[in-house]
GROMACS .gro file of C-alpha atoms in nm:
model
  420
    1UNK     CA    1  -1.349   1.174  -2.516
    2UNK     CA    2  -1.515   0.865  -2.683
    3UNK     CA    3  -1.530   0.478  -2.687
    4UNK     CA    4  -1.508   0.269  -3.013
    5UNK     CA    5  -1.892   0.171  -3.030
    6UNK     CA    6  -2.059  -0.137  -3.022
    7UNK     CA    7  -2.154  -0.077  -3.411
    8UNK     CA    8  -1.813   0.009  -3.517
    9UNK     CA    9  -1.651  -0.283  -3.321
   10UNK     CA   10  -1.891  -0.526  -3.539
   11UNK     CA   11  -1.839  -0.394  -3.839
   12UNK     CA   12  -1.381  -0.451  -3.783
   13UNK     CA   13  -1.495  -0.809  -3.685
   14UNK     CA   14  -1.728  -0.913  -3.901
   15UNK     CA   15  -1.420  -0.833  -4.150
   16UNK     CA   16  -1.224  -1.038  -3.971
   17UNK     CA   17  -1.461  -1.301  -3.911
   18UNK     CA   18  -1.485  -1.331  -3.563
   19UNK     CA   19  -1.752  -1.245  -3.306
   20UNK     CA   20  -1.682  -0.923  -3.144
   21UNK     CA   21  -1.831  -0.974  -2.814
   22UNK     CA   22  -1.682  -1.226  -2.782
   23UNK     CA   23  -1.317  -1.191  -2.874
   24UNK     CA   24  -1.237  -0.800  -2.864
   25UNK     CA   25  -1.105  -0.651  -2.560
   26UNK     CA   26  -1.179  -0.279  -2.533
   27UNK     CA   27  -0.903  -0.100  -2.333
   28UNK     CA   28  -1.072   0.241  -2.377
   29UNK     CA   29  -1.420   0.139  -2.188
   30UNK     CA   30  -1.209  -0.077  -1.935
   31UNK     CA   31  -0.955   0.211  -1.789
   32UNK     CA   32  -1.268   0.477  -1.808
   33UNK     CA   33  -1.473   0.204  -1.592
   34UNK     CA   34  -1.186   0.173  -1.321
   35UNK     CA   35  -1.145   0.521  -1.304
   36UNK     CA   36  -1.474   0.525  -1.215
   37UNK     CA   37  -1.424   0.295  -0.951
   38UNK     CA   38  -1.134   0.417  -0.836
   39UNK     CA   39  -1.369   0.765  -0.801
   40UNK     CA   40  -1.625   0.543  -0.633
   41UNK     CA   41  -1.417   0.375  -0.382
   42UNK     CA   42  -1.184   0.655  -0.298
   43UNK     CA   43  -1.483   0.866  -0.185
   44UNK     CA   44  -1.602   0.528   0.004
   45UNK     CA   45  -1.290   0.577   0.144
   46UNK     CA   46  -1.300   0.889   0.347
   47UNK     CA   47  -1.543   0.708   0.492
   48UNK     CA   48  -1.290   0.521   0.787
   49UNK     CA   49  -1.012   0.772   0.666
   50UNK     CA   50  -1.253   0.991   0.881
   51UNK     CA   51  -1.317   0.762   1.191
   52UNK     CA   52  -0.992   0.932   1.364
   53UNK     CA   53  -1.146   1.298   1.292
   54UNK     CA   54  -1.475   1.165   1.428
   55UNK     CA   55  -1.366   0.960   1.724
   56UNK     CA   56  -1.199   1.276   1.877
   57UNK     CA   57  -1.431   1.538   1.772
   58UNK     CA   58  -1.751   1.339   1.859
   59UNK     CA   59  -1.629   1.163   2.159
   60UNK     CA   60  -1.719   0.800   1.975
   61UNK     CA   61  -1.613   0.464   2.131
   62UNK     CA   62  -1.517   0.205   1.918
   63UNK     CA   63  -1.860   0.040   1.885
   64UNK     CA   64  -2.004   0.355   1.725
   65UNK     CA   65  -1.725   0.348   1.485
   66UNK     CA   66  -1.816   0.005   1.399
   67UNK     CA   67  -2.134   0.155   1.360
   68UNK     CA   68  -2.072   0.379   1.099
   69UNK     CA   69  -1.847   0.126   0.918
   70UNK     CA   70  -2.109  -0.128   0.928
   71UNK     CA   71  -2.388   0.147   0.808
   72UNK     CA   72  -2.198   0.217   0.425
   73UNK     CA   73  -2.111  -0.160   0.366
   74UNK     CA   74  -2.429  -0.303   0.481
   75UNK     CA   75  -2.542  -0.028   0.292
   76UNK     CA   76  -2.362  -0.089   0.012
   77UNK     CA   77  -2.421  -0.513   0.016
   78UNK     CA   78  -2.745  -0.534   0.087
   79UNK     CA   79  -2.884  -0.327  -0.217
   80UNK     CA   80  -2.592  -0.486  -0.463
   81UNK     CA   81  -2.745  -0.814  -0.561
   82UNK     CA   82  -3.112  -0.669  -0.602
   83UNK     CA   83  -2.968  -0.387  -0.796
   84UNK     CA   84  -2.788  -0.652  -1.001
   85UNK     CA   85  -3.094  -0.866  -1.037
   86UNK     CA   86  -3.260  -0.581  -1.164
   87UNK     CA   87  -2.993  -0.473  -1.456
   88UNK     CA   88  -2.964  -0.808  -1.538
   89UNK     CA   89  -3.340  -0.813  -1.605
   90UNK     CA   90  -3.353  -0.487  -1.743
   91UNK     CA   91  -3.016  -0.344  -1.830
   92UNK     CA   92  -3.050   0.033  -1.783
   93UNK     CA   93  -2.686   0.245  -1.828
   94UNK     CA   94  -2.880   0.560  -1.674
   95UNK     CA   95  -2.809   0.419  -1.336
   96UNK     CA   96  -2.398   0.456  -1.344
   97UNK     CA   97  -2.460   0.847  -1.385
   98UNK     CA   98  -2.705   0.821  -1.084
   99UNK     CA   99  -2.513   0.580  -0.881
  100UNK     CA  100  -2.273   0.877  -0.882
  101UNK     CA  101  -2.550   1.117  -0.825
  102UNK     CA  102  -2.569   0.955  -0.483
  103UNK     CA  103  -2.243   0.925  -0.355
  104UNK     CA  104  -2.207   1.299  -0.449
  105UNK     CA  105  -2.469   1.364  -0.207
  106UNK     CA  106  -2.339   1.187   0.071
  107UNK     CA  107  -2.000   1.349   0.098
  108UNK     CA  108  -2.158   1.697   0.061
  109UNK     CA  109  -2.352   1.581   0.377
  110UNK     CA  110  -2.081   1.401   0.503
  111UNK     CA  111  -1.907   1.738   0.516
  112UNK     CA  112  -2.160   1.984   0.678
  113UNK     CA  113  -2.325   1.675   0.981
  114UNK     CA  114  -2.340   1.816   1.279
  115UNK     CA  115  -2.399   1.543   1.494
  116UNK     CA  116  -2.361   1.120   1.483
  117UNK     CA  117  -2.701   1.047   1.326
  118UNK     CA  118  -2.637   1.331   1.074
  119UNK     CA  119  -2.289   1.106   1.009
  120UNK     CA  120  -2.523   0.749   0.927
  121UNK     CA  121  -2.771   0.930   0.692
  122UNK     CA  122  -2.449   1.086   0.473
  123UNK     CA  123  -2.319   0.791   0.501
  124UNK     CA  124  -2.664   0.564   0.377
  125UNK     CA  125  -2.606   0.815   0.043
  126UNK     CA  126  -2.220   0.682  -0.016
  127UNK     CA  127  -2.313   0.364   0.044
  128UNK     CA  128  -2.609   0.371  -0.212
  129UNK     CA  129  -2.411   0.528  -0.455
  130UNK     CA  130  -2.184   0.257  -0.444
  131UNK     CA  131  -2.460  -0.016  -0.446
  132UNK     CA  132  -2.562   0.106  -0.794
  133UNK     CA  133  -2.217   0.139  -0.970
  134UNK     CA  134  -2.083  -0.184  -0.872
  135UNK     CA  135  -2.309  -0.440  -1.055
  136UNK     CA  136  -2.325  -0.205  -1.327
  137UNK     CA  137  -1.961  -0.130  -1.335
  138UNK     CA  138  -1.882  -0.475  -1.333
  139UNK     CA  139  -2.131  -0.545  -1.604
  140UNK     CA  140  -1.890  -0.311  -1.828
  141UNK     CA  141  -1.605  -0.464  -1.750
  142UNK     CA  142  -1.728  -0.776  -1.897
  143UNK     CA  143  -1.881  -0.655  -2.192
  144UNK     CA  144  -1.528  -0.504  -2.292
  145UNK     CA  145  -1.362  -0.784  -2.156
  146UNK     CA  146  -1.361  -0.996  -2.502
  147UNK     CA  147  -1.179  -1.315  -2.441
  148UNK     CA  148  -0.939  -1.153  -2.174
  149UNK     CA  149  -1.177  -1.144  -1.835
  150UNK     CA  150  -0.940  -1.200  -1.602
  151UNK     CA  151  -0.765  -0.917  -1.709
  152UNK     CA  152  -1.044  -0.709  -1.738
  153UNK     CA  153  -1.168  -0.752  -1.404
  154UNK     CA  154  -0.820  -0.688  -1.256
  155UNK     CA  155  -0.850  -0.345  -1.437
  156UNK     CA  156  -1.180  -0.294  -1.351
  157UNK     CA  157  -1.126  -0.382  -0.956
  158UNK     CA  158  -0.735  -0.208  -0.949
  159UNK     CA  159  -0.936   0.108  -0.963
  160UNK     CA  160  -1.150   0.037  -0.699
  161UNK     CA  161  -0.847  -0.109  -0.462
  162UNK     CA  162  -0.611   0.184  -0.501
  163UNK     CA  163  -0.945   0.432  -0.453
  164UNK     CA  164  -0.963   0.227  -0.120
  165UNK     CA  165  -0.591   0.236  -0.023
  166UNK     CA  166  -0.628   0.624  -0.033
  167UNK     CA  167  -0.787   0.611   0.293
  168UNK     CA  168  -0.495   0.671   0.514
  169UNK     CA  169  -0.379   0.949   0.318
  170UNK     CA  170  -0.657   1.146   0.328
  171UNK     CA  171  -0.654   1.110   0.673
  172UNK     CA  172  -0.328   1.239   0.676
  173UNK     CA  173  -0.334   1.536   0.391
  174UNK     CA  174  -0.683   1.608   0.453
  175UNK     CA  175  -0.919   1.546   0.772
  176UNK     CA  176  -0.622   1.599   1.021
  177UNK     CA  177  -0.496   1.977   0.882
  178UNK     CA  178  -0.908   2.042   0.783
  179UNK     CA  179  -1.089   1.828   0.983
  180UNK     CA  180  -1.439   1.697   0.861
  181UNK     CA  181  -1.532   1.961   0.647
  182UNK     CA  182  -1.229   1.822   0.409
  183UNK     CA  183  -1.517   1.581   0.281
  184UNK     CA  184  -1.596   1.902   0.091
  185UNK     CA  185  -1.370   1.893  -0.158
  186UNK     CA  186  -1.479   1.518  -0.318
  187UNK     CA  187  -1.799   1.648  -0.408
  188UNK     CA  188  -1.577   1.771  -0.732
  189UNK     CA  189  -1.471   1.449  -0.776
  190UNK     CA  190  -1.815   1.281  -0.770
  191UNK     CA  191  -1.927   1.552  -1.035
  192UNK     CA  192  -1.623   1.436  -1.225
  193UNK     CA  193  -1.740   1.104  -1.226
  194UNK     CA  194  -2.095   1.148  -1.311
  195UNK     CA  195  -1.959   1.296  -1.649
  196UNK     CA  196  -1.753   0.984  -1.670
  197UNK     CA  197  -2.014   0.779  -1.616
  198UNK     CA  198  -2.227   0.949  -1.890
  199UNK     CA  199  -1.959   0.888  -2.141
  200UNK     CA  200  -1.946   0.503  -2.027
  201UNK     CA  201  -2.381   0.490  -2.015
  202UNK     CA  202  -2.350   0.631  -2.412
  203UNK     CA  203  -2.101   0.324  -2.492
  204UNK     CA  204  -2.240   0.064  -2.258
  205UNK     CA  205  -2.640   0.094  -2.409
  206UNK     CA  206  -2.462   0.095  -2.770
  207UNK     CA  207  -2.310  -0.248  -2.673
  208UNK     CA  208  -2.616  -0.420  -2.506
  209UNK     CA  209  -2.774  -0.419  -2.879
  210UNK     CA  210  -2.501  -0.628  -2.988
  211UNK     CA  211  -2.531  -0.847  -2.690
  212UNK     CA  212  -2.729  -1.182  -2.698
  213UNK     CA  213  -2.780  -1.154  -2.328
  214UNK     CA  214  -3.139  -1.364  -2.362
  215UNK     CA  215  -2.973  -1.675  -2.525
  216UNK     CA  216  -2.732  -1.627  -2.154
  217UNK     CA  217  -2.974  -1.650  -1.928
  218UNK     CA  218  -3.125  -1.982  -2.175
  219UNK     CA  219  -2.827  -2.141  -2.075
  220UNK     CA  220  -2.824  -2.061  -1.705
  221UNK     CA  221  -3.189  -2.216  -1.676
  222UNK     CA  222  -3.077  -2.504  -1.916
  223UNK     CA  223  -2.837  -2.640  -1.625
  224UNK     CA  224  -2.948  -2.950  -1.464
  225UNK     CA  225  -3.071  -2.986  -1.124
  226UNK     CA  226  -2.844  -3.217  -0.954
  227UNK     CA  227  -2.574  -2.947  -1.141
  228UNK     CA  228  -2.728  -2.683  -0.971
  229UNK     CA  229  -2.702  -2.818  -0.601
  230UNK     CA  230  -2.368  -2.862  -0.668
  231UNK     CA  231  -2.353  -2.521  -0.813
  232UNK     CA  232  -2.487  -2.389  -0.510
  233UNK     CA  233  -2.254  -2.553  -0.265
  234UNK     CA  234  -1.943  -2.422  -0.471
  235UNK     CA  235  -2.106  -2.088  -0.418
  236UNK     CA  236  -2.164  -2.126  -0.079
  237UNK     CA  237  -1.785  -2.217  -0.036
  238UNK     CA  238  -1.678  -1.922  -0.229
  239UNK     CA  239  -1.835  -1.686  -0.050
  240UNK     CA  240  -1.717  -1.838   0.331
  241UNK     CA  241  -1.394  -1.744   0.137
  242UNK     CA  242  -1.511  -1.375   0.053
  243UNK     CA  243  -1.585  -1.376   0.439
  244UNK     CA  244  -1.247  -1.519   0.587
  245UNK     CA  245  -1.075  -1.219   0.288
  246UNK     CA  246  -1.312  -0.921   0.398
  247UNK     CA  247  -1.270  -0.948   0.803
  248UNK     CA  248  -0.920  -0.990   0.738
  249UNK     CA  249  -0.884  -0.710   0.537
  250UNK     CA  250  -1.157  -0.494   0.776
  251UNK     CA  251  -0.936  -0.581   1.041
  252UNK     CA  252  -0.654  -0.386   0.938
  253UNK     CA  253  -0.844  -0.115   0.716
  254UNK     CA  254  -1.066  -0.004   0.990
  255UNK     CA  255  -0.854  -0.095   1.298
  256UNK     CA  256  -0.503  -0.144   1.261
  257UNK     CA  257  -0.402   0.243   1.309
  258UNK     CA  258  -0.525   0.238   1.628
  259UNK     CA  259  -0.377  -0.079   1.736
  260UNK     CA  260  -0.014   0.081   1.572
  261UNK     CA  261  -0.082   0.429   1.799
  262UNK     CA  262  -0.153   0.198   2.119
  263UNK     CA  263   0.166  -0.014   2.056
  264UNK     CA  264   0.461   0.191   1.924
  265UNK     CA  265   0.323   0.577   2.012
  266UNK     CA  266   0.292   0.669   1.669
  267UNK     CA  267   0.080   0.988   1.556
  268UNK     CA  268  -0.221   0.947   1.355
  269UNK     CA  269  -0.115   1.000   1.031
  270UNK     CA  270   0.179   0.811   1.063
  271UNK     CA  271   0.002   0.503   1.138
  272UNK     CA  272  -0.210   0.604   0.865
  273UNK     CA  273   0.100   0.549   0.640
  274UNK     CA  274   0.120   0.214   0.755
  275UNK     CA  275  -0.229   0.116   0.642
  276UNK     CA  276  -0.168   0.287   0.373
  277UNK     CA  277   0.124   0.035   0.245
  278UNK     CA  278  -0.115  -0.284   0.296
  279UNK     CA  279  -0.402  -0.143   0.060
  280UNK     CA  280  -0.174  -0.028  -0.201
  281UNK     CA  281   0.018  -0.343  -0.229
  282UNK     CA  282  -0.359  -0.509  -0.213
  283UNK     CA  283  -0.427  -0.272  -0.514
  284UNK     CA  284  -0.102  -0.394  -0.694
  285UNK     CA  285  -0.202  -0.763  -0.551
  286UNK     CA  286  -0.556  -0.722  -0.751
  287UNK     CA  287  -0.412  -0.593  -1.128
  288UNK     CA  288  -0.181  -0.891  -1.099
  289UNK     CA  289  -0.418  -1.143  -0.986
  290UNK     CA  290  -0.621  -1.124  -1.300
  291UNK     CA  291  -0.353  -1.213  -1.551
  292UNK     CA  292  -0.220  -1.460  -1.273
  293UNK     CA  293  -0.526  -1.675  -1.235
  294UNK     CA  294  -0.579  -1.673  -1.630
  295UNK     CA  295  -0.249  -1.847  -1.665
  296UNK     CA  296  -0.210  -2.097  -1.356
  297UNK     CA  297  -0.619  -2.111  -1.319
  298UNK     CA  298  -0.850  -1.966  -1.069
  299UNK     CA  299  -0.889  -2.192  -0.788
  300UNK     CA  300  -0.489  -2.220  -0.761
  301UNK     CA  301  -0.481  -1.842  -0.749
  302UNK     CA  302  -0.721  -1.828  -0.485
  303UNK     CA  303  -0.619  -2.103  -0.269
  304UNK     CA  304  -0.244  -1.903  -0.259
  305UNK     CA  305  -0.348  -1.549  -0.163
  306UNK     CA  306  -0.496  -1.705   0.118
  307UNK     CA  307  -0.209  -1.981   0.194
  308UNK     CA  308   0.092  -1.742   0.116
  309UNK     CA  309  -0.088  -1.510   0.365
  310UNK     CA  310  -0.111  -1.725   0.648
  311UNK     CA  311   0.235  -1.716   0.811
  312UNK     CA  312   0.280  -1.362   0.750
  313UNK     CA  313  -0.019  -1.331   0.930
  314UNK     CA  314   0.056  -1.494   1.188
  315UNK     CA  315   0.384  -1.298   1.243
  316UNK     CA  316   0.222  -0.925   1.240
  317UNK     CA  317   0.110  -0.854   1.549
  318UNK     CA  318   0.443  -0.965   1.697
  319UNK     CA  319   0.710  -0.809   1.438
  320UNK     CA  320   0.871  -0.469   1.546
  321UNK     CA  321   0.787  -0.119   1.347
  322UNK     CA  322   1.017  -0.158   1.073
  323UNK     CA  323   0.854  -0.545   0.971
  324UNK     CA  324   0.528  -0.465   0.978
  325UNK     CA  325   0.569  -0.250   0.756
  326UNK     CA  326   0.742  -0.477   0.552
  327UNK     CA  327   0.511  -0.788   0.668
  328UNK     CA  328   0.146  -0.537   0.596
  329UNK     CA  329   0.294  -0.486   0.226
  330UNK     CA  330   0.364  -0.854   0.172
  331UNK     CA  331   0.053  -0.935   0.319
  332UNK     CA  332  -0.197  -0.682   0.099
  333UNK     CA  333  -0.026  -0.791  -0.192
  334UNK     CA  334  -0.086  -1.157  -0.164
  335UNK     CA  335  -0.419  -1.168  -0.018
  336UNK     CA  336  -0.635  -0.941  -0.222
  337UNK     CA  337  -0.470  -1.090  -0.533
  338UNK     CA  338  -0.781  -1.330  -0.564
  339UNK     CA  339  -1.050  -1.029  -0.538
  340UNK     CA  340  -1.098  -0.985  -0.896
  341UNK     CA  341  -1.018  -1.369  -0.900
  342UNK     CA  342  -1.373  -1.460  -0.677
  343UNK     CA  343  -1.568  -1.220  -0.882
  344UNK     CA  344  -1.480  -1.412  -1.263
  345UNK     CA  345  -1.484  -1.765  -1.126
  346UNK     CA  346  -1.853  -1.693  -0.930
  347UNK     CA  347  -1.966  -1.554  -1.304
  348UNK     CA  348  -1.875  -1.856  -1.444
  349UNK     CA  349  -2.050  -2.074  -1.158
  350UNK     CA  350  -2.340  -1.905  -1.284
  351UNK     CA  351  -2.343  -1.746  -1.683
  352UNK     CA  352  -2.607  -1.508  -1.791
  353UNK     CA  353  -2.621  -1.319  -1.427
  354UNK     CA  354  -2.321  -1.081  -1.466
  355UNK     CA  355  -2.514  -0.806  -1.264
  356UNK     CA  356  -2.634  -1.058  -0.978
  357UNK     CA  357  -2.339  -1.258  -0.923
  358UNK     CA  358  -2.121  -0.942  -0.940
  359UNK     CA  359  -2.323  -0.741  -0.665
  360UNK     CA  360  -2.381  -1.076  -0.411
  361UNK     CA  361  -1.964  -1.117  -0.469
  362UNK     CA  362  -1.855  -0.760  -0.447
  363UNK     CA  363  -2.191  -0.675  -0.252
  364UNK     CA  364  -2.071  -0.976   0.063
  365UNK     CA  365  -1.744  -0.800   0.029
  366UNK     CA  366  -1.864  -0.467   0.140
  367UNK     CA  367  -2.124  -0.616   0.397
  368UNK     CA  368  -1.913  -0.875   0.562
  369UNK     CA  369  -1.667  -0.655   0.610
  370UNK     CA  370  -1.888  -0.401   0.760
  371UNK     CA  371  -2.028  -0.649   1.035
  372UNK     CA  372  -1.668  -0.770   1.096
  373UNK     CA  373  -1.603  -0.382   1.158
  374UNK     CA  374  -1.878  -0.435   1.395
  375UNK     CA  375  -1.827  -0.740   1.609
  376UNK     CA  376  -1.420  -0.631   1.601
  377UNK     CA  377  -1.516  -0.278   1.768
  378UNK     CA  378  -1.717  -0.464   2.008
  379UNK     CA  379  -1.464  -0.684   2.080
  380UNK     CA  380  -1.201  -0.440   2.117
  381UNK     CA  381  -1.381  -0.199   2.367
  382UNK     CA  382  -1.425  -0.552   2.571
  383UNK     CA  383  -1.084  -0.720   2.528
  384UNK     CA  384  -0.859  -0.425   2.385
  385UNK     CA  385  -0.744  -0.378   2.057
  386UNK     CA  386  -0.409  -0.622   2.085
  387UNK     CA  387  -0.581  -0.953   2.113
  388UNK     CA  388  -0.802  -0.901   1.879
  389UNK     CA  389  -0.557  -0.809   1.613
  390UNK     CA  390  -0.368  -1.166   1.792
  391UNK     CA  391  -0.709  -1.358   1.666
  392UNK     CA  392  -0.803  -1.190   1.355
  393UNK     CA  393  -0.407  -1.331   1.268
  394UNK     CA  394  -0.567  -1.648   1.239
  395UNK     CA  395  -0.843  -1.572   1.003
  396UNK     CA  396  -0.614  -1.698   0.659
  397UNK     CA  397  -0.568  -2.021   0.764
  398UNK     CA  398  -0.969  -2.108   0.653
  399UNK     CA  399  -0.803  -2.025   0.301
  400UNK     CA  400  -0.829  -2.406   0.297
  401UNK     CA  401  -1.164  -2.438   0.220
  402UNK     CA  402  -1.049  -2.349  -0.145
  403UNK     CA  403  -1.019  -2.709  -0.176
  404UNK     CA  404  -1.372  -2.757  -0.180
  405UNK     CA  405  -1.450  -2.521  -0.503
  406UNK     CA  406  -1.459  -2.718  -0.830
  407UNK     CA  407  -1.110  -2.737  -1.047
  408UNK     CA  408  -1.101  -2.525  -1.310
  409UNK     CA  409  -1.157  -2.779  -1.569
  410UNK     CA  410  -1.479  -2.888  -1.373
  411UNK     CA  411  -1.576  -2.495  -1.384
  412UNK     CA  412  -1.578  -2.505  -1.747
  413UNK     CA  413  -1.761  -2.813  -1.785
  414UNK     CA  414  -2.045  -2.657  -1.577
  415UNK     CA  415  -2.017  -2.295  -1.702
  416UNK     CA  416  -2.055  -2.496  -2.079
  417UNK     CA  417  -2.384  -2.683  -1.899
  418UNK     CA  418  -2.183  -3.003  -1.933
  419UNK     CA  419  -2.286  -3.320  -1.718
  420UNK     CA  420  -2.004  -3.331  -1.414
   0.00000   0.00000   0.00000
């Protein structure tokens, strides 16, 4: 298996007289990265696929579950944007293969912890491991992107969205017939990916020769300051939106099995199932999102995952067995259709900082998310599990806020340095 190289992709533009950074779109590099991912986040996955095993056979509460959640995406956010800072800095392709490195040695201690402390360290390791491939990943993505990046990141992110939708099926074909020591078997997986990853490190250092990153970052620093306040509040809005998205979406990743075994009787792995339909429409939401935003802009795109959410929303925790199903697939589809979406338009807010903007975007994801998983077990051992699911029903409405961000048009003028 190999990529077209950096040096080879010059040499069919230069005949054709066009930059090849900047035009070419390298399908190769793009589906290897988001297998990768999907790897990545499918192993991040057993992760709450596993708080059913771990609730019964530990005796946990809800809290501690929150605990664990909140250990791999704090985990995971907190190292992101520093890890990004760094590559961006210093671009160094050894660290996909050892990204991998790490989350292979979390689920091989995932599988043999003996107690709930053992659980948080294994679970420190996944989270690291996905720390370091996610700025770098994304990084990747954009350098095959060419002039297609909304469709690149919506390849690059479909991988990691279906690797998270897996969750409730290895619950179901794994952890309940084997129990914990099922976390066995993705050690293979991770040592699939780390050979992956070595194939994408060869092609990704062969490319950063041919990229004028430097001249980037000039025009980052070139940006004026009353831009950059401005800038900085569009950020700030964008990421109240990542929030809103990720405690929405932890809601029902981490908690809404329960809440369907409490209501309707089911077993776990059927309620598994229906988790399982939200974050594989959400996986199908993100590929399409790309392409979507690309043609009707961003900010449109993101302002109507979170408005064509919000009645839907609204409806769940009142519709019968049969619609939520139906209303969870809706749902997943529309609202992490702008995931790929928030990751190109904060890029553009800020050019020559792929790595950093990537990991604070993808990294909030992870880490809001976690404490959401936090506070909502809290909440639920006070309150119950049914009124909280009632309040998190509310969350899309803040979708509004959208409103705020800069048009599209005003992006470019900004991402071009232009006065606003």
């Amino acid at each position: 298996m190999s990529f077209p190289t950096a040096s080879s992709s010059a040499t069919k533009a230069k005949k054709r007289n066009i930059p090849p950074a900047a035009n070419q779109t390298i399908f190769g590099v793009l589906l290897a990265i988001s297998l990768v991912h999907l790897f990545n986040d499918s192993m991040q996955s057993v992760i709450p696929a596993i708080f059913p095993i771990l609730k019964e056979t530990m005796n946990l509460n809800y809290t501690q579950i929150g605990w664990i959640a909140f250990t791999i995406n704090f985990t995971a956010s907190i190292m992101q944007p520093f890890i990004g800072l760094f590559s961006d800095k210093r671009p160094t392709p050894a660290l996909l293969p050892i990204g991998m490195a790490f989350t292979f040695t979390g689920m091989l201690l995932l599988a043999l912890a003996g107690s709930y402390t053992a659980v948080l360290i294994a679970v420190v390791f996944v989270g690291l491991g996905s720390a370091t491939f996610h700025p770098e990943g994304s990084k990747v993505s954009h350098l095959a992107s060419g002039d297609r990046r909304g469709l690149a990141q919506s390849i690059f992110q479909v991988g990691g969205n279906a690797g998270q939708s897996l969750a409730p099926l290895l619950t179901t074909l794994i952890f309940v017939p084997y129990g914990q020591f099922g976390a066995i078997g993705f050690t293979g997986v991770a040592a699939l990916g780390i050979l992956v990853q070595l194939l994408i490190a060869r092609w990704y250092g062969g490319a950063l020769k041919n990229e004028n990153l430097h001249k980037k970052r000039q025009t980052a620093e070139k940006i004026r300051p009353e831009l950059r306040s401005r800038i900085a509040f569009a950020m700030v809005i964008l990421i109240l939106l990542v929030f809103v998205r990720s405690w929405y979406v932890s809601s029902i990743g981490s908690y809404y099995s329960f809440n369907l075994i409490e209501q309707f009787g089911l077993g776990v792995g059927d309620a598994q199932l229906y988790v399982f339909l939200f974050l594989a429409a959400g996986a199908v939401g993100t590929f399409f999102g790309g392409p979507l935003a690309d043609r009707f802009g961003k900010r449109n795109l993101i302002f109507l995952s979170m408005a064509g959410a919000v009645p839907l929303a609204l409806l769940l925790p009142y519709a019968n067995l049969l619609w939520t199903g139906i209303l969870l697939a809706i749902i997943g589809f529309i609202i992490t259709s702008s995931f790929s979406v928030t990751v190109v338009y904060a890029q553009m807010l800020v050019p020559g900082r792929i790595g950093t903007v990537s990991g604070l975007i993808t990294g909030l994801a992870f880490g809001l998310g976690g404490v959401g998983a936090l506070v909502l077990g809290s909440w639920i051992d006070s309150i119950g599990i049914s009124p909280v699911m009632q309040l998190c029903s509310f969350l899309p409405l803040l979708g509004a806020l959208t409103f705020l961000l800069p048009s599209d048009r005003k992006l470019n003028e900004w991402t071009n340095g232009a006065s606003a």
